Coordinates of C-alpha atoms in Angstrom, one line a residue:
Chain A
X11 CA -1.3 -55.8 271.9
X12 CA -1.4 -52.8 274.1
X13 CA 1.0 -50.9 271.9
X14 CA -1.2 -51.1 268.9
X15 CA -3.9 -49.3 270.8
X16 CA -1.6 -46.4 271.4
X17 CA -1.0 -45.9 267.8
X18 CA -4.6 -46.0 266.9
X19 CA -5.0 -43.1 269.3
X20 CA -2.3 -41.3 267.6
X21 CA -3.8 -41.7 264.2
X22 CA -7.1 -40.4 265.3
X23 CA -5.5 -37.4 266.9
X24 CA -3.7 -36.8 263.7
X25 CA -6.8 -36.7 261.6
X26 CA -8.2 -34.1 264.0
X27 CA -5.2 -31.8 263.6
X28 CA -5.6 -32.2 259.9
X29 CA -8.9 -30.4 260.1
X30 CA -8.1 -27.8 262.6
X31 CA -4.9 -26.5 261.1
X32 CA -5.0 -23.0 262.6
X33 CA -2.1 -22.5 264.9
X34 CA 1.2 -21.3 263.4
X35 CA 3.9 -24.0 263.3
X36 CA 6.6 -23.7 265.8
X37 CA 9.6 -25.5 264.8
X38 CA 11.2 -27.7 267.2
X39 CA 14.9 -26.6 267.6
X40 CA 17.1 -29.3 265.9
X41 CA 18.4 -31.8 268.3
X42 CA 22.1 -31.9 268.5
X43 CA 23.6 -35.2 269.2
X44 CA 26.9 -35.1 271.0
X45 CA 29.2 -36.9 268.6
X46 CA 28.9 -34.8 265.5
X47 CA 28.1 -31.1 265.8
X48 CA 29.8 -30.2 262.5
X49 CA 27.1 -31.8 260.3
X50 CA 24.3 -29.8 261.7
X51 CA 25.6 -26.3 261.4
X52 CA 25.1 -25.6 257.7
X53 CA 21.8 -27.4 257.6
X54 CA 18.8 -25.3 256.7
X55 CA 16.1 -25.8 259.2
X56 CA 13.9 -28.4 257.8
X57 CA 10.2 -27.7 257.8
X58 CA 8.8 -30.9 259.1
X59 CA 5.6 -29.1 259.9
X60 CA 4.5 -29.7 256.3
X61 CA 3.9 -33.3 257.5
X62 CA 0.8 -32.4 259.3
X63 CA -0.7 -30.8 256.3
X64 CA -0.8 -33.7 253.9
X65 CA 0.3 -36.5 256.2
X66 CA 3.1 -37.2 253.7
X67 CA 6.8 -37.0 254.5
X68 CA 9.4 -35.3 252.5
X69 CA 10.0 -38.3 250.3
X70 CA 6.3 -38.9 249.9
X71 CA 6.0 -41.8 252.4
X72 CA 3.3 -42.1 255.0
X73 CA 4.2 -42.4 258.7
X74 CA 4.3 -46.2 258.7
X75 CA 6.1 -46.8 255.4
X76 CA 9.5 -48.4 255.1
X77 CA 11.8 -47.3 252.3
X78 CA 12.6 -49.6 249.4
X79 CA 14.7 -52.4 250.7
X80 CA 17.0 -54.4 248.4
X81 CA 19.1 -57.1 249.9
X82 CA 21.5 -59.7 248.5
X83 CA 23.2 -62.5 250.2
X84 CA 26.5 -64.2 249.3
X85 CA 27.8 -61.3 247.3
X86 CA 31.5 -62.2 247.6
X87 CA 32.5 -65.7 246.8
X88 CA 35.7 -65.6 248.7
X89 CA 34.3 -64.5 252.1
X90 CA 32.8 -66.9 254.6
X91 CA 29.7 -64.8 254.5
X92 CA 28.7 -61.6 252.8
X93 CA 25.7 -59.4 252.1
X94 CA 24.7 -56.2 250.5
X95 CA 21.8 -54.2 251.8
X96 CA 20.0 -51.0 250.6
X97 CA 17.5 -49.2 252.7
X98 CA 16.5 -46.3 250.5
X99 CA 19.7 -44.6 249.8
X100 CA 21.6 -46.1 252.6
X101 CA 23.9 -48.8 251.2
X102 CA 25.9 -51.2 253.2
X103 CA 28.2 -54.0 252.3
X104 CA 29.0 -56.6 254.9
X105 CA 31.5 -59.5 255.0
X106 CA 32.0 -62.0 257.7
X107 CA 35.3 -63.7 258.4
X108 CA 35.3 -66.6 260.7
X109 CA 34.9 -68.2 263.0
X110 CA 38.7 -68.2 262.6
X111 CA 41.7 -68.2 264.8
X112 CA 42.2 -64.7 266.2
X113 CA 45.0 -62.5 265.0
X114 CA 47.1 -63.1 268.1
X115 CA 47.0 -66.2 270.1
X116 CA 47.4 -64.1 273.3
X117 CA 44.3 -62.0 272.9
X118 CA 41.7 -64.7 272.4
X119 CA 38.1 -64.4 273.2
X120 CA 37.2 -62.5 276.4
X121 CA 35.5 -65.6 277.8
X122 CA 37.7 -68.5 277.4
X123 CA 35.3 -70.9 275.8
X124 CA 33.3 -68.6 273.5
X125 CA 34.0 -67.0 270.2
X126 CA 34.7 -63.3 270.2
X127 CA 32.8 -61.0 267.8
X128 CA 34.8 -58.2 266.3
X129 CA 33.3 -55.4 264.2
X130 CA 34.9 -53.0 261.9
X131 CA 33.0 -50.3 260.2
X132 CA 34.4 -48.3 257.3
X133 CA 32.9 -45.3 255.7
X134 CA 33.6 -44.8 252.1
X135 CA 34.9 -41.3 251.3
X136 CA 32.1 -40.8 248.8
X137 CA 29.3 -42.0 251.1
X138 CA 28.2 -38.8 252.6
X139 CA 27.2 -35.4 251.2
X140 CA 30.6 -34.0 251.8
X141 CA 33.7 -35.8 250.9
X142 CA 35.8 -36.1 254.0
X143 CA 38.1 -38.5 255.8
X144 CA 36.2 -40.1 258.5
X145 CA 38.5 -41.7 261.0
X146 CA 37.2 -43.9 263.6
X147 CA 35.4 -41.3 265.7
X148 CA 33.4 -42.0 268.8
X149 CA 30.2 -42.6 267.0
X150 CA 31.7 -45.3 264.8
X151 CA 33.2 -46.9 267.9
X152 CA 29.9 -46.9 269.6
X153 CA 28.3 -48.5 266.6
X154 CA 30.9 -51.1 266.5
X155 CA 30.5 -51.8 270.2
X156 CA 26.7 -52.0 269.8
X157 CA 27.0 -54.5 267.1
X158 CA 29.6 -56.5 268.9
X159 CA 27.7 -56.8 272.1
X160 CA 24.4 -57.5 270.3
X161 CA 25.8 -60.3 268.2
X162 CA 27.9 -61.8 271.1
X163 CA 24.7 -62.6 272.9
X164 CA 22.7 -63.5 269.7
X165 CA 25.2 -66.0 268.1
X166 CA 25.7 -69.3 269.7
X167 CA 29.4 -68.5 270.4
X168 CA 30.0 -71.4 272.7
X169 CA 30.1 -73.7 269.7
X170 CA 33.4 -72.0 268.5
X171 CA 35.7 -71.8 271.5
X172 CA 38.8 -69.6 271.2
X173 CA 37.9 -68.3 267.8
X174 CA 37.0 -64.9 266.4
X175 CA 34.2 -63.8 264.2
X176 CA 34.9 -60.6 262.4
X177 CA 32.2 -58.5 260.8
X178 CA 33.5 -55.9 258.3
X179 CA 31.0 -53.3 257.2
X180 CA 31.5 -50.9 254.4
X181 CA 29.2 -48.0 254.2
X182 CA 28.9 -47.0 250.6
X183 CA 26.1 -44.4 251.0
X184 CA 24.6 -42.7 254.0
X185 CA 21.0 -41.6 254.1
X186 CA 19.8 -42.2 257.7
X187 CA 19.2 -45.4 259.6
X188 CA 22.9 -46.3 259.5
X189 CA 22.9 -48.5 262.5
X190 CA 19.8 -50.3 261.5
X191 CA 21.2 -50.9 258.0
X192 CA 24.4 -52.2 259.5
X193 CA 22.5 -54.6 261.8
X194 CA 20.3 -55.9 259.0
X195 CA 23.3 -56.4 256.7
X196 CA 25.3 -58.2 259.4
X197 CA 22.4 -60.6 260.1
X198 CA 22.3 -61.6 256.5
X199 CA 26.0 -62.0 256.2
X200 CA 26.1 -64.1 259.4
X201 CA 23.4 -66.3 258.1
X202 CA 25.4 -66.7 254.9
X203 CA 28.4 -67.7 256.9
X204 CA 26.3 -70.4 258.5
X205 CA 27.0 -69.2 262.0
X206 CA 24.3 -70.5 264.4
X207 CA 22.1 -67.7 265.9
X208 CA 19.0 -68.0 268.1
X209 CA 16.9 -65.7 265.8
X210 CA 17.2 -63.0 263.2
X211 CA 18.3 -59.7 264.6
X212 CA 16.6 -56.9 262.6
X213 CA 16.5 -53.2 263.2
X214 CA 14.6 -50.1 262.3
X215 CA 14.5 -46.5 263.2
X216 CA 11.5 -44.6 264.5
X217 CA 11.0 -40.9 265.3
X218 CA 8.5 -38.7 266.8
X219 CA 7.2 -36.0 264.5
X220 CA 5.7 -33.8 267.3
X221 CA 6.4 -30.2 267.5
X222 CA 6.7 -28.5 270.9
X223 CA 3.3 -26.9 270.7
X224 CA 1.1 -29.9 270.2
X225 CA 2.9 -32.5 272.2
X226 CA -0.1 -34.7 272.5
X227 CA -0.6 -35.1 268.8
X228 CA 2.8 -36.6 268.1
X229 CA 2.9 -39.0 265.3
X230 CA 5.6 -41.7 265.1
X231 CA 7.5 -42.0 261.9
X232 CA 9.1 -45.2 260.7
X233 CA 12.5 -45.7 258.9
X234 CA 14.0 -42.2 258.8
X235 CA 16.1 -40.7 256.1
X236 CA 19.0 -38.4 256.7
X237 CA 17.0 -35.2 256.7
X238 CA 14.4 -36.5 259.1
X239 CA 17.1 -37.9 261.4
X240 CA 18.7 -34.5 261.7
X241 CA 15.5 -32.8 262.5
X242 CA 13.5 -35.2 264.7
X243 CA 14.2 -37.1 267.9
X244 CA 14.7 -40.7 266.9
X245 CA 15.7 -44.1 268.1
X246 CA 17.1 -47.2 266.6
X247 CA 15.5 -50.4 267.8
X248 CA 16.6 -54.0 267.1
X249 CA 14.4 -56.9 267.9
X250 CA 14.8 -60.7 267.7
X251 CA 12.8 -61.9 264.8
X252 CA 9.1 -62.3 265.2
X253 CA 9.2 -61.8 268.9
X254 CA 8.9 -58.5 270.7
X255 CA 12.2 -59.0 272.4
X256 CA 14.3 -55.8 272.1
X257 CA 18.0 -56.5 271.7
X258 CA 19.3 -53.1 270.6
X259 CA 17.9 -49.8 271.6
X260 CA 19.8 -46.6 270.9
X261 CA 18.4 -43.1 271.4
X262 CA 20.9 -40.3 270.9
X263 CA 18.5 -37.4 270.9
X264 CA 16.3 -35.9 273.7
X265 CA 12.7 -36.9 273.5
X266 CA 9.7 -36.6 275.8
X267 CA 9.1 -39.7 277.8
X268 CA 5.4 -40.0 276.7
X269 CA 6.5 -40.2 273.0
X270 CA 8.9 -43.0 273.7
X271 CA 6.2 -45.7 273.8
X272 CA 4.6 -45.0 270.4
X273 CA 8.1 -44.6 268.8
X274 CA 9.1 -48.0 270.2
X275 CA 5.8 -49.6 269.1
X276 CA 6.1 -48.5 265.5
X277 CA 9.8 -49.4 265.5
X278 CA 9.1 -52.9 266.7
X279 CA 6.4 -53.4 264.1
X280 CA 8.8 -52.1 261.4
X281 CA 11.3 -54.7 262.6
X282 CA 8.8 -57.5 262.1
X283 CA 8.2 -56.3 258.5
X284 CA 11.9 -56.1 258.1
X285 CA 12.3 -59.7 259.2
X286 CA 9.9 -60.9 256.6
X287 CA 11.8 -59.1 253.9
X288 CA 15.2 -60.5 255.0
X289 CA 13.7 -64.0 255.5
X290 CA 12.4 -63.8 251.9
X291 CA 15.9 -63.0 250.7
X292 CA 17.4 -66.0 252.5
X293 CA 14.7 -68.3 251.4
X294 CA 15.1 -67.2 247.8
X295 CA 18.9 -67.8 248.1
X296 CA 18.2 -71.3 249.5
X297 CA 16.4 -72.3 246.4
X298 CA 19.8 -72.4 244.6
X299 CA 20.7 -75.4 246.8
X300 CA 17.6 -77.5 246.2
Chain S
X6 CA -7.3 -51.3 264.2
X7 CA -3.9 -52.8 264.6
X8 CA -0.8 -51.1 263.3
X9 CA 0.0 -51.9 259.7
X10 CA 3.4 -51.5 258.3
X11 CA 3.1 -50.8 254.6
X12 CA 5.3 -52.5 252.1
X13 CA 7.8 -50.3 250.2
X14 CA 6.1 -48.5 247.4
X15 CA 7.9 -49.9 244.4
X16 CA 7.6 -53.6 244.2
X17 CA 11.2 -54.8 243.8
X18 CA 12.0 -58.1 242.0
X19 CA 12.9 -59.4 245.5
X20 CA 9.4 -58.7 246.7
X21 CA 7.8 -60.3 243.7
X22 CA 9.8 -63.4 244.2
X23 CA 9.0 -63.4 247.9
X24 CA 5.3 -63.4 247.2
X25 CA 5.7 -66.3 244.8
X26 CA 7.6 -68.0 247.6
X27 CA 4.8 -67.4 250.0
X28 CA 2.2 -68.9 247.7
X29 CA 4.4 -72.0 247.3
X30 CA 4.4 -72.5 251.0
X31 CA 0.7 -72.5 251.1
X32 CA 0.5 -75.1 248.5
X33 CA 2.8 -77.6 250.2
X34 CA 2.5 -77.4 253.9
X35 CA 5.8 -79.0 254.6
X36 CA 6.6 -77.1 257.7
X37 CA 6.6 -80.2 259.8
X38 CA 9.5 -82.6 260.0
X39 CA 7.4 -85.3 258.4
X40 CA 8.0 -83.7 255.1
X41 CA 11.7 -83.0 255.7
X42 CA 14.4 -82.5 253.0
X43 CA 12.0 -80.9 250.5
X44 CA 13.1 -78.0 248.4
X45 CA 12.3 -75.4 251.0
X46 CA 14.8 -74.4 253.7
X47 CA 14.4 -73.4 257.3
X48 CA 15.8 -70.1 258.5
X49 CA 17.1 -69.0 261.9
X50 CA 14.4 -68.6 264.5
X51 CA 12.0 -70.7 262.6
X52 CA 10.1 -73.2 264.7
X53 CA 10.7 -76.7 263.3
X54 CA 8.4 -78.5 265.7
X55 CA 6.9 -78.1 269.1
X56 CA 6.3 -81.8 269.5
X57 CA 8.4 -83.1 272.5
X58 CA 9.0 -86.5 270.9
X59 CA 11.8 -85.1 268.6
X60 CA 15.3 -84.7 269.7
X61 CA 17.4 -81.7 268.7
X62 CA 20.6 -82.1 266.7
X63 CA 23.0 -79.8 265.0
X64 CA 21.8 -76.5 263.8
X65 CA 18.9 -76.4 266.2
X66 CA 18.2 -75.0 269.7
X67 CA 15.5 -75.3 272.3
X68 CA 14.7 -71.9 273.9
X69 CA 14.8 -72.1 277.7
X70 CA 11.7 -73.5 279.4
X71 CA 10.0 -74.7 276.2
X72 CA 9.9 -77.9 274.2
X73 CA 9.9 -76.3 270.8
X74 CA 12.9 -77.0 268.5
X75 CA 14.0 -73.9 266.7
X76 CA 16.5 -73.7 263.8
X77 CA 19.6 -71.6 264.3
X78 CA 21.0 -71.7 260.7
X79 CA 19.5 -71.3 257.2
X80 CA 19.6 -74.7 255.6
X81 CA 18.0 -78.0 254.9
X82 CA 16.3 -80.1 257.6
X83 CA 17.6 -83.6 258.1
X84 CA 15.8 -86.3 260.0
X85 CA 17.6 -89.3 261.5
X86 CA 15.0 -91.4 263.3
X87 CA 13.9 -89.0 266.0
X88 CA 16.8 -86.6 265.7
X89 CA 16.2 -83.3 263.9
X90 CA 19.2 -81.4 262.6
X91 CA 19.7 -78.6 260.2
X92 CA 22.6 -78.5 257.7
X93 CA 23.6 -74.9 256.9
X94 CA 23.7 -74.0 253.2
X95 CA 27.2 -72.8 253.7
X96 CA 29.4 -73.1 256.7
X97 CA 33.0 -73.4 257.7
X98 CA 34.5 -76.9 257.6
X99 CA 34.4 -78.8 260.9
X100 CA 37.1 -81.4 261.0
X101 CA 36.6 -85.1 261.7
X102 CA 39.1 -87.9 262.2
X103 CA 40.2 -89.5 258.9
X104 CA 39.3 -86.5 256.7
X105 CA 41.7 -85.8 253.8
X106 CA 42.4 -82.1 253.8
X107 CA 44.5 -79.6 251.9
X108 CA 46.1 -77.0 254.0
X109 CA 48.5 -74.2 254.0
X110 CA 51.3 -73.6 256.5
X111 CA 50.6 -70.5 258.5
X112 CA 53.4 -70.6 261.0
X113 CA 56.4 -72.7 262.0
X114 CA 57.0 -73.6 265.6
X115 CA 59.8 -75.5 267.2
X116 CA 58.3 -78.9 266.9
X117 CA 55.1 -78.3 264.9
X118 CA 53.5 -76.4 262.2
X119 CA 50.2 -74.5 262.3
X120 CA 48.1 -75.3 259.3
X121 CA 45.2 -73.4 257.9
X122 CA 42.6 -76.0 256.9
X123 CA 39.6 -73.6 256.7
X124 CA 38.3 -74.8 260.1
X125 CA 37.4 -72.4 262.9
X126 CA 40.8 -73.1 264.5
X127 CA 44.2 -73.7 262.9
X128 CA 45.3 -77.3 262.8
X129 CA 48.6 -78.5 264.1
X130 CA 51.0 -80.8 262.3
X131 CA 53.6 -82.1 264.7
X132 CA 57.1 -82.9 263.4
X133 CA 56.6 -86.4 264.6
X134 CA 53.6 -86.9 262.3
X135 CA 55.4 -86.4 259.0
X136 CA 57.5 -88.8 256.9
X137 CA 61.1 -87.7 257.4
X138 CA 63.3 -88.0 254.3
X139 CA 66.1 -90.5 254.1
X140 CA 64.5 -93.8 254.1
X141 CA 61.8 -95.6 256.0
X142 CA 60.4 -94.5 259.3
X143 CA 63.0 -93.3 261.6
X144 CA 63.0 -91.4 264.9
X145 CA 63.1 -87.6 264.6
X146 CA 66.3 -86.1 265.9
X147 CA 67.3 -82.7 267.2
X148 CA 68.8 -82.0 263.7
X149 CA 65.3 -82.4 262.2
X150 CA 64.0 -79.9 264.7
X151 CA 66.6 -77.4 263.6
X152 CA 65.8 -78.0 260.0
X153 CA 62.1 -77.8 260.4
X154 CA 61.8 -75.2 257.7
X155 CA 63.4 -77.5 255.1
X156 CA 60.3 -79.7 255.3
X157 CA 57.5 -77.2 255.3
X158 CA 57.9 -73.4 255.6
X159 CA 55.3 -70.7 255.7
X160 CA 52.9 -70.6 252.8
X161 CA 53.6 -74.2 251.7
X162 CA 50.6 -76.3 250.6
X163 CA 50.2 -79.8 251.8
X164 CA 47.7 -82.6 251.7
X165 CA 47.2 -84.4 255.0
X166 CA 44.8 -86.5 257.1
X167 CA 43.1 -85.5 260.3
X168 CA 44.6 -87.7 262.9
X169 CA 42.9 -86.6 266.1
X170 CA 40.7 -83.9 267.5
X171 CA 41.2 -81.9 270.7
X172 CA 38.5 -80.8 273.0
X173 CA 38.0 -77.4 271.4
X174 CA 37.8 -79.0 268.0
X175 CA 41.3 -78.2 266.9
X176 CA 42.7 -80.9 264.6
X177 CA 46.0 -82.7 264.6
X178 CA 47.2 -83.7 261.2
X179 CA 49.6 -86.3 259.9
X180 CA 51.2 -87.0 256.5
X181 CA 52.6 -90.4 257.3
X182 CA 51.8 -91.9 253.9
X183 CA 53.1 -91.5 250.4
X184 CA 49.7 -90.2 249.4
X185 CA 50.2 -87.2 251.6
X186 CA 52.8 -84.5 251.7
X187 CA 53.8 -81.3 250.1
X188 CA 51.9 -80.1 247.0
X189 CA 53.5 -78.5 244.0
X190 CA 53.2 -78.2 240.2
X191 CA 49.6 -77.0 240.4
X192 CA 46.9 -74.6 241.2
X193 CA 45.2 -74.1 244.6
X194 CA 41.5 -73.3 244.7
X195 CA 39.4 -72.5 247.7
X196 CA 35.7 -73.2 247.8
X197 CA 34.7 -71.1 250.7
X198 CA 31.9 -72.4 252.8
X199 CA 31.5 -75.5 250.7
X200 CA 33.6 -77.9 252.7
X201 CA 32.2 -80.9 254.6
X202 CA 30.2 -80.4 257.6
X203 CA 28.8 -82.5 260.4
X204 CA 26.1 -83.8 258.1
X205 CA 26.3 -84.8 254.5
X206 CA 25.9 -81.7 252.4
X207 CA 24.0 -81.4 249.1
X208 CA 26.4 -79.1 247.3
X209 CA 30.1 -78.7 247.6
X210 CA 32.8 -81.2 248.6
X211 CA 31.6 -84.2 250.5
X212 CA 33.4 -87.1 252.2
X213 CA 33.7 -89.8 249.6
X214 CA 35.7 -92.9 248.8
X215 CA 38.0 -91.2 246.4
X216 CA 39.2 -87.7 247.3
X217 CA 42.2 -87.8 245.0
X218 CA 42.0 -88.9 241.4
X219 CA 43.6 -88.5 238.0
X220 CA 41.8 -86.9 235.1
X221 CA 42.8 -87.7 231.5
X222 CA 43.0 -84.5 229.4
X223 CA 44.1 -83.8 225.9
X224 CA 47.4 -82.3 227.2
X225 CA 48.2 -85.0 229.7
X226 CA 47.1 -86.4 233.0
X227 CA 46.0 -84.0 235.8
X228 CA 45.9 -84.9 239.5
X229 CA 42.9 -83.5 241.5
X230 CA 43.0 -83.5 245.3
X231 CA 39.6 -82.6 246.8
X232 CA 40.2 -81.7 250.4
X233 CA 37.1 -82.3 252.5
X234 CA 37.7 -78.8 253.9
X235 CA 36.9 -77.1 250.5
X236 CA 40.5 -76.6 249.6
X237 CA 41.3 -78.1 246.2
X238 CA 44.6 -78.7 244.5
X239 CA 44.9 -79.5 240.8
X240 CA 48.4 -80.4 239.5
X241 CA 50.2 -81.9 236.6
X242 CA 50.3 -85.7 237.1
X243 CA 53.6 -86.7 238.9
X244 CA 55.1 -90.0 237.9
X245 CA 55.3 -91.6 241.3
X246 CA 58.6 -93.4 240.8
X247 CA 60.4 -90.3 239.4
X248 CA 64.2 -90.9 238.9
X249 CA 63.9 -94.4 240.4
X250 CA 63.0 -95.9 237.0
X251 CA 66.0 -94.3 235.3
X252 CA 68.4 -96.4 237.5
X253 CA 66.8 -99.6 236.6
X254 CA 63.6 -101.5 237.0
X255 CA 64.6 -103.5 240.0
X256 CA 64.2 -100.8 242.7
X257 CA 63.4 -102.3 246.0
X258 CA 60.6 -100.9 248.2
X259 CA 63.1 -99.1 250.4
X260 CA 65.0 -97.7 247.4
X261 CA 61.7 -96.5 246.0
X262 CA 60.9 -94.6 249.2
X263 CA 64.3 -93.0 249.2
X264 CA 63.9 -91.9 245.6
X265 CA 60.6 -90.4 246.4
X266 CA 61.8 -88.7 249.5
X267 CA 64.4 -86.7 247.6
X268 CA 61.6 -84.8 245.9
X269 CA 59.2 -85.1 248.7
X270 CA 59.9 -81.7 250.3
X271 CA 61.0 -79.9 247.2
X272 CA 59.5 -76.5 246.7
X273 CA 60.6 -76.2 243.1
X274 CA 58.0 -76.5 240.4
X275 CA 58.8 -78.6 237.4
X276 CA 58.5 -77.3 233.9
X277 CA 55.0 -77.5 232.5
X278 CA 53.6 -77.0 229.0
X279 CA 51.1 -74.2 228.5
X280 CA 48.6 -76.8 227.3
X281 CA 48.6 -78.6 230.7
X282 CA 48.4 -75.3 232.5
X283 CA 45.3 -74.5 230.5
X284 CA 43.7 -77.8 231.4
X285 CA 44.5 -77.3 235.1
X286 CA 42.8 -73.9 234.9
X287 CA 39.8 -75.3 233.1
X288 CA 39.3 -78.0 235.8
X289 CA 39.7 -75.3 238.5
X290 CA 37.1 -73.0 236.9
X291 CA 34.7 -75.9 236.5
X292 CA 35.0 -76.9 240.1
X293 CA 34.4 -73.3 241.3
X294 CA 31.4 -73.1 239.0
X295 CA 30.0 -76.3 240.4
X296 CA 30.3 -75.1 243.9
X297 CA 28.8 -71.7 243.1
X298 CA 25.9 -73.4 241.4
X299 CA 25.3 -75.3 244.6
X300 CA 26.2 -78.7 243.0
X301 CA 28.0 -81.6 244.5
X302 CA 31.7 -81.7 243.8
X303 CA 33.1 -85.2 243.5
X304 CA 35.0 -87.3 241.0
X305 CA 32.0 -88.4 238.8
X306 CA 30.6 -84.9 238.4
X307 CA 34.0 -83.4 237.7
X308 CA 34.9 -86.0 235.0
X309 CA 31.4 -85.6 233.5
X310 CA 31.5 -81.8 233.5
X311 CA 35.1 -81.7 232.3
X312 CA 34.3 -83.9 229.3
X313 CA 31.2 -81.9 228.6
X314 CA 33.1 -78.6 228.7
X315 CA 35.7 -79.9 226.2
X316 CA 33.1 -81.1 223.9
X317 CA 31.2 -77.8 224.2
X318 CA 34.3 -75.9 223.3
X319 CA 35.0 -78.1 220.3
X320 CA 31.5 -77.7 219.1
X321 CA 31.5 -73.9 219.5
X322 CA 34.8 -73.7 217.7
X323 CA 33.6 -75.7 214.7
X324 CA 30.4 -73.6 214.5
X325 CA 32.3 -70.4 214.9
X326 CA 30.4 -69.2 218.0
X327 CA 32.5 -67.4 220.4
X328 CA 30.9 -68.4 223.7
X329 CA 28.1 -65.8 223.1
X330 CA 25.2 -67.6 224.7
X331 CA 27.0 -68.8 227.7
X332 CA 26.3 -67.2 231.1
X333 CA 28.8 -65.1 232.9
X334 CA 31.8 -66.6 234.7
X335 CA 32.4 -70.1 236.1
X336 CA 28.8 -70.6 237.0
X337 CA 27.7 -69.8 233.5
X338 CA 30.0 -72.3 231.9
X339 CA 29.0 -75.0 234.3
X340 CA 25.3 -74.4 233.8
X341 CA 25.8 -74.4 230.0
X342 CA 27.7 -77.7 230.2
X343 CA 25.1 -79.3 232.5
X344 CA 22.2 -78.2 230.3
X345 CA 23.9 -79.7 227.3
X346 CA 24.6 -82.9 229.2
X347 CA 21.0 -83.2 230.3
X348 CA 19.8 -82.6 226.7
X349 CA 22.2 -85.2 225.4
X350 CA 21.5 -87.9 227.9

């Protein structure tokens, strides 16, 4: 585990800053992601520098803590598979339809003898801070595409030729780590639907808390909430179960190359923890069938 | 010091259960296939065995350039000699030849119907595979092709048998028996994900000797059709001879078929008493409850649970309880009935 060593270094560094807290904090200018400039403009600059004082984040977590995760499987009896997942205040409902015959016989799966994975993401009007109509903008489309490609390679689609697997995600509440929550909810729903997959696909977000001045002393943060996501450069990483195989990696913000490795390492370790939690949910559900 | 990811601060009920789970596993080390079909399940990505003597079956996969067998679904492990397979807890129905299925017509083609039988692909029912009205087996004609909608039209329910399977696992159906055909006078229920799979399932509908049976209720007889695909139809019992008996007792076998065929493709429901409707709904609710509780759905269980439910209701009525202690919904009723049955016998 070379990655673990990196983080140990970081932690040591952090403790040293903790003692020599002399220099004034320079705020890193907020990173603007391309898709959604309108959300950022009214935001007050968030003082993430308080982190280095107490080593506690805005919601009282330490750098390597996940938020509370609550997951349920088989929430809707009529669906082929369904799940409900909460990661902190991010709440996602997922239903799976299929494998079923596609809507039109003409536009069957891209490859002729494999099932096609379709993803629909819907944002509830009340999910965000402001009530607004969120049509399928570019960001949603990208999320849908990410999920679709990830699951096309994860699921054993060759077992269901010519059919379509539809994932429908409803976002009931947004508080950061949207894509990660969608991935985790989808994995649970697909397991409930009994669709064969090579392993769990679980995801987590990780950020770098460094300010511009002390670039060496960056501390990676795990599982971001909305405020942290708007302030810090972050990435979403999805791995295959217990292994270190990265299946999804999305980074929409600009971040220094050196910080990438520690962000990834903490993200992957978060995914492992996430897998255990989701596996516990599935195992608990399985007891009903004993 | 390796990286430690802390657990969320507040221990949720889920976490507590999970810990209990973990301790269970320590107690009974049944990770190996030797202790298969215990109470624990395997989940996707879980290594079942790395011993090369085992062969992989359904629900498993061997990662490239390894000999380990890994589960791909969450379910119970089955062992057949040296073959390891995993039966998913819930999955779509996969058709097999000879299965009795309940289906719904999705679209009408020129010479065939497309039927939804809850399988990954729609099944086809060719015009040549149905009993045409007007006497015993006859050739289908161009007139029949033009009148295809008079037999089955979109949305009609039918009971059929899987005649053959194509390469991509699409099924062809047939209704060439008086047992099969259009369904009416009843209630359709779908048990999603609880249909028959490749292996025998613990809960839900399984392939059995009797998929259709008649249940005696206080309000009259009720026919139950358990489709292997998890679609279920419960209807008021139809007297098979119908108008044939009115003419006289000496109806020949050909006359009998003719008499039946008149009503064979009727889409008109007969009049039913509210009492029998009530009983049909009760049976439907109990079946849904059984499936939701992960129980097996077959004739014996349904008869037993139905009788138990009727008794329970009578008992509660006489005691003046208004179903206060029962759980919520269909599962609650079924669990109350099963608990009572276990106490009684």
